[in-house]
Amino acid sequence: MERCSGALEEAADGARQQERHYQLLSALQGLVKELPSSFQQRLSYTTLSDLALALLDGTVFEIVQGLLEIQHLTEKSLYNQRLRLQNEHRGPWSPAAADRHTLVLRQALRQKHQEAQQACRPHSLPVLQAAQQRELEAAEQRIREEQRAMDQKIVLELDRKVADQQSTLEKAGVAGFYVTTNPQELTLQMNLLELIRKLQQRGRQAGKAALEPAHPSREHRPVPQ
């Protein structure tokens, strides 16, 4: 009796998993139709079926949510770093920046130059102005170099985050994900992430794990494209 009961329970669990797979696959096929035709062609029935299998237990949804949160925090941090650098170089004094107690570099240089010119003898003024111009140009060059270095840092950090996401999702068995810098593959992976995000959103809106239709009939089940 116990063996029989266990077999029946196992069969029922298998049926539920299969039904869940059909639901996810059907939902994915519907969402894919919203993508550009060039990407629809690359997302074959097999790819979507494998993706649906990876999503069965909900773990991948949690992984993707965590990765997106980390990405948003990273982007926000890098943006704030870039903004602070811009403010140091260009931004005017603002009450909101209460912790910034010095004038920006350009303002400080202009003030310094004006004071020096006022104290300078007329016959030495051209020499002083030429020196001040060189100093200003050197400061401008340093600003450009610092901003370029910051931009490079941002690009490298974002590239590392993308590679981390690719590796994590590949290890989780999500179809279409592996470490690559190919622009077309990156765009495809972004579309796959968007499909997963929309499925998760749909599940939340439904207020349950199962995606609609909850009990698709045989004739409405997904078919190979």
XYZ file of N, CA and C in Angstrom:
675
model
N 0.826 -1.205 0.000
C 0.000 0.000 0.000
C 0.868 1.267 0.000
N 1.937 1.261 0.841
C 2.800 2.419 0.921
C 3.486 2.674 -0.412
N 3.930 1.572 -1.061
C 4.572 1.728 -2.359
C 3.596 2.288 -3.383
N 2.384 1.780 -3.339
C 1.359 2.243 -4.271
C 1.045 3.716 -4.042
N 0.920 4.093 -2.761
C 0.634 5.487 -2.423
C 1.775 6.397 -2.863
N 3.000 5.931 -2.647
C 4.164 6.723 -3.056
C 4.228 6.901 -4.557
N 3.882 5.837 -5.281
C 3.905 5.915 -6.745
C 2.845 6.877 -7.252
N 1.670 6.838 -6.625
C 0.601 7.744 -7.036
C 0.982 9.194 -6.757
N 1.599 9.420 -5.604
C 2.015 10.775 -5.255
C 3.088 11.283 -6.211
N 4.006 10.382 -6.558
C 5.057 10.753 -7.500
C 4.484 11.074 -8.871
N 3.504 10.277 -9.295
C 2.857 10.514 -10.585
C 2.102 11.848 -10.580
N 1.425 12.137 -9.474
C 0.682 13.396 -9.366
C 1.635 14.580 -9.387
N 2.779 14.433 -8.700
C 3.770 15.509 -8.684
C 4.332 15.735 -10.081
N 4.578 14.643 -10.785
C 5.070 14.757 -12.154
C 4.064 15.458 -13.054
N 2.791 15.147 -12.857
C 1.732 15.781 -13.661
C 1.666 17.280 -13.368
N 1.822 17.635 -12.087
C 1.799 19.053 -11.721
C 2.983 19.795 -12.337
N 4.139 19.154 -12.317
C 5.320 19.767 -12.910
C 5.141 19.962 -14.410
N 4.564 18.938 -15.054
C 4.331 19.032 -16.497
C 3.340 20.145 -16.817
N 2.292 20.260 -15.993
C 1.297 21.297 -16.195
C 1.920 22.675 -15.998
N 2.754 22.792 -14.980
C 3.443 24.046 -14.713
C 4.347 24.413 -15.894
N 5.021 23.413 -16.429
C 5.898 23.638 -17.583
C 5.099 24.149 -18.774
N 3.950 23.561 -19.023
C 3.083 24.008 -20.121
C 2.656 25.467 -19.910
N 2.315 25.797 -18.673
C 1.871 27.153 -18.371
C 2.982 28.170 -18.640
N 4.171 27.861 -18.141
C 5.304 28.765 -18.341
C 5.664 28.882 -19.816
N 5.685 27.764 -20.509
C 6.035 27.774 -21.925
C 5.018 28.564 -22.727
N 3.748 28.369 -22.423
C 2.696 29.111 -23.112
C 2.848 30.612 -22.880
N 3.140 30.982 -21.630
C 3.317 32.404 -21.303
C 4.530 32.974 -22.034
N 5.622 32.214 -22.083
C 6.823 32.669 -22.778
C 6.562 32.866 -24.269
N 5.840 31.922 -24.867
C 5.531 32.049 -26.287
C 4.713 33.308 -26.571
N 3.830 33.642 -25.657
C 3.045 34.856 -25.824
C 3.892 36.110 -25.688
N 4.827 36.114 -24.721
C 5.675 37.278 -24.493
C 6.680 37.485 -25.618
N 7.147 36.384 -26.194
C 8.127 36.480 -27.274
C 7.562 37.234 -28.468
N 6.269 37.142 -28.675
C 5.631 37.825 -29.803
C 5.744 39.344 -29.701
N 6.058 39.834 -28.497
C 6.209 41.277 -28.303
C 7.611 41.761 -28.682
N 8.536 40.812 -28.898
C 9.912 41.172 -29.238
C 10.052 41.425 -30.737
N 11.121 42.121 -31.155
C 11.393 42.297 -32.591
C 11.504 40.938 -33.287
N 11.098 40.879 -34.536
C 11.052 39.607 -35.264
C 12.426 38.940 -35.341
N 13.493 39.744 -35.400
C 14.836 39.172 -35.498
C 15.176 38.333 -34.276
N 14.672 38.735 -33.109
C 14.940 37.968 -31.899
C 13.932 36.838 -31.722
N 12.737 37.013 -32.232
C 11.755 35.927 -32.187
C 12.304 34.694 -32.899
N 12.988 34.909 -34.007
C 13.514 33.795 -34.787
C 14.596 33.028 -34.034
N 15.322 33.734 -33.175
C 16.406 33.083 -32.435
C 15.903 32.327 -31.205
N 14.712 32.672 -30.735
C 14.163 32.008 -29.547
C 13.285 30.847 -30.001
N 13.913 29.736 -30.253
C 13.219 28.565 -30.760
C 12.341 27.920 -29.684
N 11.517 26.988 -30.107
C 10.672 26.251 -29.167
C 11.537 25.541 -28.125
N 12.647 24.964 -28.569
C 13.530 24.233 -27.645
C 14.116 25.175 -26.601
N 14.548 26.351 -27.054
C 15.114 27.321 -26.114
C 14.086 27.754 -25.078
N 12.876 28.041 -25.545
C 11.818 28.472 -24.626
C 11.414 27.343 -23.691
N 11.390 26.117 -24.216
C 11.045 24.970 -23.372
C 12.089 24.760 -22.287
N 13.380 24.890 -22.664
C 14.460 24.755 -21.680
C 14.386 25.877 -20.641
N 14.045 27.065 -21.096
C 13.905 28.193 -20.160
C 12.755 27.949 -19.194
N 11.648 27.447 -19.705
C 10.501 27.137 -18.847
C 10.870 26.087 -17.805
N 11.657 25.086 -18.206
C 12.098 24.043 -17.257
C 12.949 24.658 -16.136
N 13.817 25.606 -16.514
C 14.684 26.236 -15.518
C 13.885 27.073 -14.524
N 12.715 27.529 -14.953
C 11.894 28.407 -14.112
C 10.912 27.637 -13.224
N 10.861 26.339 -13.367
C 9.814 25.544 -12.712
C 9.696 25.765 -11.214
N 10.821 25.685 -10.505
C 10.725 25.728 -9.033
C 10.785 27.142 -8.461
N 10.909 28.148 -9.338
C 10.900 29.534 -8.860
C 12.243 30.070 -8.411
N 13.262 29.194 -8.328
C 14.575 29.641 -7.851
C 15.183 30.686 -8.770
N 15.042 30.481 -10.072
C 15.634 31.403 -11.032
C 15.008 32.790 -10.911
N 13.703 32.832 -10.614
C 13.053 34.131 -10.406
C 13.740 34.888 -9.276
N 14.052 34.176 -8.189
C 14.714 34.803 -7.045
C 16.131 35.239 -7.404
N 16.825 34.400 -8.180
C 18.186 34.742 -8.600
C 18.179 36.005 -9.453
N 17.279 36.046 -10.427
C 17.196 37.210 -11.319
C 16.848 38.463 -10.530
N 15.910 38.347 -9.597
C 15.533 39.496 -8.776
C 16.733 40.008 -7.984
N 17.492 39.080 -7.411
C 18.681 39.477 -6.659
C 19.731 40.131 -7.537
N 19.946 39.572 -8.733
C 20.926 40.137 -9.658
C 20.527 41.539 -10.107
N 19.237 41.730 -10.370
C 18.762 43.047 -10.801
C 18.914 44.083 -9.685
N 18.653 43.661 -8.447
C 18.814 44.582 -7.315
C 20.275 44.986 -7.160
N 21.178 44.008 -7.291
C 22.609 44.316 -7.212
C 23.020 45.252 -8.333
N 22.495 44.998 -9.540
C 22.807 45.844 -10.692
C 22.339 47.281 -10.462
N 21.129 47.436 -9.952
C 20.596 48.777 -9.710
C 21.414 49.509 -8.644
N 21.808 48.805 -7.599
C 22.625 49.428 -6.561
C 23.987 49.844 -7.104
N 24.562 48.983 -7.946
C 25.856 49.289 -8.547
C 25.753 50.507 -9.452
N 24.718 50.525 -10.297
C 24.531 51.653 -11.203
C 24.313 52.951 -10.429
N 23.547 52.872 -9.349
C 23.295 54.067 -8.538
C 24.581 54.569 -7.889
N 25.381 53.632 -7.384
C 26.644 54.001 -6.747
C 27.594 54.647 -7.752
N 27.703 54.042 -8.941
C 28.594 54.594 -9.963
C 28.099 55.952 -10.455
N 26.795 56.082 -10.593
C 26.228 57.368 -11.007
C 26.545 58.449 -9.978
N 26.411 58.124 -8.699
C 26.692 59.103 -7.646
C 28.166 59.489 -7.625
N 29.047 58.500 -7.883
C 30.470 58.803 -7.963
C 30.759 59.764 -9.113
N 30.124 59.489 -10.253
C 30.316 60.361 -11.432
C 29.760 61.759 -11.159
N 28.633 61.811 -10.477
C 28.004 63.099 -10.163
C 28.869 63.901 -9.201
N 29.442 63.214 -8.193
C 30.312 63.915 -7.240
C 31.528 64.507 -7.955
N 32.077 63.728 -8.887
C 33.233 64.217 -9.634
C 32.860 65.430 -10.469
N 31.707 65.385 -11.122
C 31.248 66.526 -11.913
C 31.022 67.750 -11.033
N 30.448 67.535 -9.865
C 30.192 68.654 -8.951
C 31.488 69.292 -8.468
N 32.477 68.445 -8.205
C 33.769 68.963 -7.773
C 34.414 69.822 -8.855
N 34.192 69.428 -10.110
C 34.835 70.129 -11.217
C 34.015 71.293 -11.754
N 32.680 71.109 -11.757
C 31.853 72.086 -12.459
C 30.756 72.714 -11.603
N 30.266 71.964 -10.679
C 29.036 72.373 -10.011
C 29.186 73.630 -9.180
N 28.183 74.462 -9.180
C 28.187 75.651 -8.333
C 27.926 75.273 -6.875
N 28.221 76.201 -5.994
C 27.915 75.962 -4.579
C 26.412 75.801 -4.401
N 26.043 74.818 -3.630
C 24.624 74.567 -3.404
C 24.407 74.282 -1.931
N 23.324 74.829 -1.338
C 23.030 74.528 0.071
C 22.858 73.035 0.306
N 22.419 72.332 -0.727
C 22.217 70.878 -0.579
C 23.534 70.167 -0.367
N 24.610 70.755 -0.859
C 25.929 70.152 -0.690
C 26.619 70.779 0.510
N 26.031 70.562 1.655
C 26.513 71.232 2.873
C 27.891 70.776 3.281
N 28.268 69.567 2.879
C 29.567 69.039 3.268
C 30.663 69.501 2.325
N 30.322 70.258 1.284
C 31.329 70.740 0.336
C 31.694 72.169 0.715
N 32.858 72.343 1.378
C 33.190 73.629 1.990
C 34.143 74.470 1.141
N 34.538 73.978 -0.016
C 35.457 74.757 -0.859
C 34.806 75.051 -2.194
N 35.253 76.087 -2.826
C 34.731 76.423 -4.142
C 35.247 75.409 -5.149
N 34.565 75.271 -6.253
C 35.000 74.340 -7.293
C 36.302 74.848 -7.888
N 36.995 73.934 -8.545
C 38.343 74.240 -9.018
C 38.390 75.453 -9.947
N 37.496 75.517 -10.863
C 37.531 76.623 -11.821
C 37.295 77.969 -11.131
N 36.332 77.984 -10.214
C 36.042 79.229 -9.496
C 37.248 79.653 -8.667
N 37.889 78.689 -8.024
C 39.044 78.995 -7.184
C 40.194 79.558 -8.016
N 40.402 78.962 -9.193
C 41.486 79.442 -10.046
C 41.224 80.859 -10.542
N 39.995 81.115 -10.937
C 39.657 82.459 -11.424
C 39.865 83.508 -10.328
N 39.433 83.161 -9.126
C 39.605 84.091 -7.997
C 41.085 84.331 -7.719
N 41.831 83.254 -7.751
C 43.282 83.354 -7.516
C 43.940 84.207 -8.584
N 43.537 83.996 -9.842
C 44.136 84.750 -10.939
C 43.780 86.235 -10.867
N 42.561 86.533 -10.525
C 42.131 87.924 -10.423
C 42.918 88.665 -9.344
N 43.113 88.008 -8.212
C 43.859 88.629 -7.121
C 45.316 88.863 -7.526
N 45.874 87.880 -8.241
C 47.273 88.013 -8.669
C 47.427 89.154 -9.673
N 46.461 89.295 -10.566
C 46.524 90.342 -11.579
C 46.402 91.731 -10.942
N 45.564 91.840 -9.917
C 45.385 93.117 -9.233
C 46.662 93.555 -8.528
N 47.456 92.595 -8.060
C 48.690 92.919 -7.338
C 49.898 93.009 -8.264
N 49.672 92.676 -9.535
C 50.797 92.625 -10.473
C 51.087 94.006 -11.071
N 52.334 94.285 -11.350
C 52.734 95.508 -12.021
C 52.310 95.431 -13.492
N 51.900 96.543 -14.059
C 51.372 96.532 -15.438
C 52.304 95.894 -16.459
N 53.624 96.178 -16.384
C 54.524 95.638 -17.397
C 54.698 94.125 -17.273
N 54.352 93.549 -16.094
C 54.475 92.093 -15.903
C 53.165 91.354 -16.158
N 52.108 92.115 -16.427
C 50.782 91.496 -16.574
C 50.699 90.484 -17.717
N 51.252 90.779 -18.913
C 51.172 89.782 -19.989
C 51.832 88.448 -19.631
N 52.963 88.509 -18.959
C 53.659 87.280 -18.557
C 52.809 86.492 -17.557
N 52.217 87.235 -16.593
C 51.368 86.594 -15.582
C 50.143 85.947 -16.221
N 49.518 86.675 -17.149
C 48.323 86.144 -17.797
C 48.639 84.881 -18.610
N 49.789 84.853 -19.269
C 50.196 83.667 -20.028
C 50.406 82.481 -19.095
N 51.032 82.735 -17.940
C 51.258 81.672 -16.965
C 49.935 81.162 -16.401
N 49.030 82.099 -16.149
C 47.721 81.709 -15.615
C 46.926 80.895 -16.636
N 47.056 81.251 -17.916
C 46.376 80.501 -18.961
C 46.897 79.074 -19.026
N 48.216 78.919 -18.897
C 48.802 77.563 -18.889
C 48.311 76.768 -17.684
N 48.224 77.444 -16.547
C 47.736 76.776 -15.338
C 46.294 76.333 -15.505
N 45.467 77.200 -16.112
C 44.063 76.860 -16.329
C 43.917 75.701 -17.306
N 44.713 75.720 -18.377
C 44.666 74.633 -19.364
C 45.105 73.313 -18.742
N 46.130 73.372 -17.878
C 46.581 72.148 -17.201
C 45.491 71.609 -16.279
N 44.793 72.529 -15.601
C 43.702 72.103 -14.714
C 42.568 71.480 -15.512
N 42.255 72.101 -16.662
C 41.201 71.560 -17.522
C 41.577 70.163 -18.016
N 42.849 69.986 -18.378
C 43.305 68.683 -18.858
C 43.195 67.635 -17.753
N 43.561 68.026 -16.533
C 43.467 67.088 -15.407
C 42.013 66.695 -15.161
N 41.104 67.667 -15.285
C 39.685 67.385 -15.102
C 39.214 66.375 -16.137
N 39.599 66.607 -17.410
C 39.190 65.677 -18.476
C 39.734 64.278 -18.229
N 40.974 64.202 -17.767
C 41.583 62.896 -17.499
C 40.888 62.183 -16.344
N 40.539 62.932 -15.319
C 39.836 62.332 -14.184
C 38.456 61.830 -14.600
N 37.770 62.612 -15.422
C 36.444 62.200 -15.879
C 36.541 60.991 -16.805
N 37.568 60.981 -17.662
C 37.763 59.829 -18.547
C 38.077 58.572 -17.735
N 38.913 58.727 -16.715
C 39.241 57.585 -15.859
C 38.001 57.080 -15.125
N 37.146 58.002 -14.670
C 35.916 57.610 -14.004
C 34.994 56.867 -14.965
N 34.878 57.369 -16.192
C 34.023 56.707 -17.182
C 34.531 55.301 -17.492
N 35.851 55.153 -17.600
C 36.432 53.832 -17.850
C 36.164 52.893 -16.675
N 36.264 53.426 -15.471
C 35.983 52.627 -14.278
C 34.537 52.156 -14.288
N 33.611 53.048 -14.671
C 32.196 52.696 -14.711
C 31.947 51.592 -15.727
N 32.531 51.738 -16.918
C 32.341 50.732 -17.970
C 32.880 49.371 -17.518
N 34.083 49.365 -16.936
C 34.682 48.111 -16.484
C 33.862 47.458 -15.382
N 33.362 48.269 -14.451
C 32.565 47.737 -13.341
C 31.258 47.146 -13.853
N 30.612 47.827 -14.789
C 29.368 47.311 -15.360
C 29.624 46.044 -16.167
N 30.747 46.005 -16.884
C 31.104 44.797 -17.634
C 31.300 43.613 -16.691
N 31.929 43.877 -15.543
C 32.134 42.801 -14.562
C 30.794 42.310 -14.010
N 29.886 43.237 -13.758
C 28.573 42.846 -13.248
C 27.816 42.010 -14.269
N 27.913 42.383 -15.546
C 27.256 41.615 -16.602
C 27.831 40.205 -16.662
N 29.166 40.095 -16.590
C 29.806 38.777 -16.617
C 29.382 37.936 -15.408
N 29.260 38.583 -14.249
C 28.794 37.870 -13.052
C 27.377 37.344 -13.250
N 26.523 38.176 -13.827
C 25.145 37.757 -14.094
C 25.111 36.587 -15.059
N 25.887 36.682 -16.127
C 25.928 35.617 -17.126
C 26.376 34.299 -16.499
N 27.448 34.371 -15.710
C 27.987 33.165 -15.081
C 26.989 32.560 -14.094
N 26.364 33.413 -13.283
C 25.395 32.933 -12.285
C 24.211 32.245 -12.949
N 23.668 32.851 -14.004
C 22.501 32.284 -14.684
C 22.878 31.023 -15.474
N 24.098 31.003 -16.003
C 24.556 29.796 -16.688
C 24.643 28.627 -15.707
N 25.207 28.888 -14.522
C 25.311 27.844 -13.498
C 23.939 27.398 -13.006
N 22.956 28.310 -13.067
C 21.591 27.971 -12.651
C 20.839 27.197 -13.737
N 21.494 27.007 -14.893
C 20.873 26.234 -15.963
C 19.881 26.999 -16.814
N 20.006 28.342 -16.842
C 19.073 29.155 -17.623
C 19.524 29.178 -19.078
N 18.642 28.754 -19.974
C 18.968 28.663 -21.395
C 19.379 30.017 -21.957
N 20.421 30.013 -22.790
C 20.848 31.226 -23.480
C 21.892 32.041 -22.758
N 22.265 31.634 -21.523
C 23.209 32.442 -20.752
C 24.571 31.763 -20.649
N 25.574 32.539 -20.993
C 26.972 32.160 -20.828
C 27.772 33.456 -20.924
N 29.018 33.431 -20.484
C 29.825 34.643 -20.467
C 30.233 35.001 -21.893
N 29.835 36.175 -22.339
C 30.142 36.645 -23.686
C 30.109 38.163 -23.716
N 30.848 38.732 -24.674
C 30.809 40.177 -24.900
C 30.245 40.491 -26.284
N 29.770 39.462 -26.975
C 29.177 39.660 -28.297
C 27.908 40.510 -28.172
N 27.845 41.659 -28.866
C 26.688 42.563 -28.715
C 25.350 41.894 -29.018
N 25.294 41.055 -30.056
C 24.038 40.394 -30.409
C 23.614 39.417 -29.313
N 24.590 38.689 -28.766
C 24.276 37.738 -27.699
C 23.861 38.474 -26.432
N 24.501 39.599 -26.165
C 24.129 40.397 -24.990
C 22.696 40.912 -25.108
N 22.335 41.353 -26.311
C 20.968 41.833 -26.524
C 19.969 40.704 -26.356
N 20.320 39.527 -26.854
C 19.441 38.368 -26.695
C 19.270 38.024 -25.221
N 20.359 38.045 -24.461
C 20.282 37.756 -23.039
C 19.449 38.805 -22.301
N 19.564 40.059 -22.721
C 18.739 41.110 -22.114
C 17.257 40.844 -22.376
N 16.949 40.368 -23.581
C 15.558 40.026 -23.893
C 15.070 38.848 -23.056
N 15.946 37.867 -22.838
C 15.575 36.726 -22.000
C 15.322 37.173 -20.559
N 16.175 38.064 -20.061
C 15.968 38.597 -18.711
C 14.644 39.340 -18.618
N 14.317 40.072 -19.682
C 13.061 40.810 -19.695
C 11.872 39.857 -19.687
N 11.980 38.735 -20.402
C 10.913 37.722 -20.388
C 10.719 37.169 -18.981
N 11.826 36.865 -18.317
C 11.756 36.326 -16.955
C 11.135 37.353 -16.007
N 11.558 38.609 -16.159
C 11.032 39.661 -15.294
C 9.520 39.838 -15.503
N 9.086 39.791 -16.747
C 7.656 39.949 -17.032
C 6.853 38.761 -16.502
N 7.408 37.566 -16.588
C 6.733 36.392 -16.029
C 6.581 36.540 -14.521
N 7.647 37.009 -13.883
C 7.596 37.201 -12.431
C 6.567 38.262 -12.067
N 6.531 39.325 -12.853
C 5.564 40.391 -12.615
C 4.147 39.887 -12.785
N 3.938 39.077 -13.805
C 2.610 38.518 -14.052
C 2.190 37.614 -12.892
N 3.133 36.823 -12.386
C 2.824 35.953 -11.267
C 2.437 36.740 -10.027
N 3.123 37.880 -9.788
C 2.784 38.707 -8.636
C 1.400 39.323 -8.789
N 1.104 39.772 -9.991
C -0.194 40.388 -10.230
C -1.309 39.371 -10.051
N -1.039 38.129 -10.408
C -2.046 37.085 -10.245
C -2.182 36.677 -8.784
N -1.154 37.021 -7.980
C -1.211 36.689 -6.563
C -0.994 35.225 -6.269
N -0.330 34.524 -7.204
C -0.065 33.101 -7.011
C 1.107 32.706 -7.884
N 1.691 31.563 -7.604
C 2.857 31.109 -8.353
C 2.488 30.675 -9.759
N 1.362 30.061 -9.898
C 0.939 29.555 -11.202
C 0.559 30.692 -12.113
N 0.941 30.580 -13.352
C 0.615 31.605 -14.324
C -0.631 31.225 -15.079
N -1.419 32.215 -15.453
C -2.617 31.939 -16.217
C -2.247 31.581 -17.651
N -3.031 30.723 -18.344
C -4.221 30.069 -17.809
C -3.852 28.965 -16.836
N -4.581 28.856 -15.736
C -4.239 27.931 -14.663
C -4.362 26.485 -15.104
N -5.372 26.171 -15.933
C -5.582 24.789 -16.365
C -5.847 24.776 -17.865
N -4.796 24.958 -18.675
C -5.011 24.989 -20.111
C -5.499 23.651 -20.629
N -6.425 23.714 -21.539
C -6.919 22.482 -22.139
C -5.890 21.970 -23.127
N -6.035 20.742 -23.573
C -5.056 20.124 -24.449
C -4.856 20.931 -25.730
N -5.962 21.444 -26.295
C -5.831 22.150 -27.558
C -5.181 23.516 -27.417
N -5.053 24.027 -26.188
C -4.434 25.327 -25.996
C -3.011 25.207 -25.482
N -2.501 24.013 -25.367
C -1.155 23.846 -24.870
C -0.137 24.275 -25.924
N 1.077 24.689 -25.469
C 2.079 25.202 -26.403
C 2.441 24.175 -27.452
N 2.696 24.654 -28.621
C 3.123 23.783 -29.718
C 4.433 24.323 -30.257
N 5.275 23.438 -30.777
C 6.547 23.911 -31.331
C 6.317 24.951 -32.408
N 7.162 26.007 -32.391
C 7.035 27.071 -33.382
C 7.927 26.796 -34.584
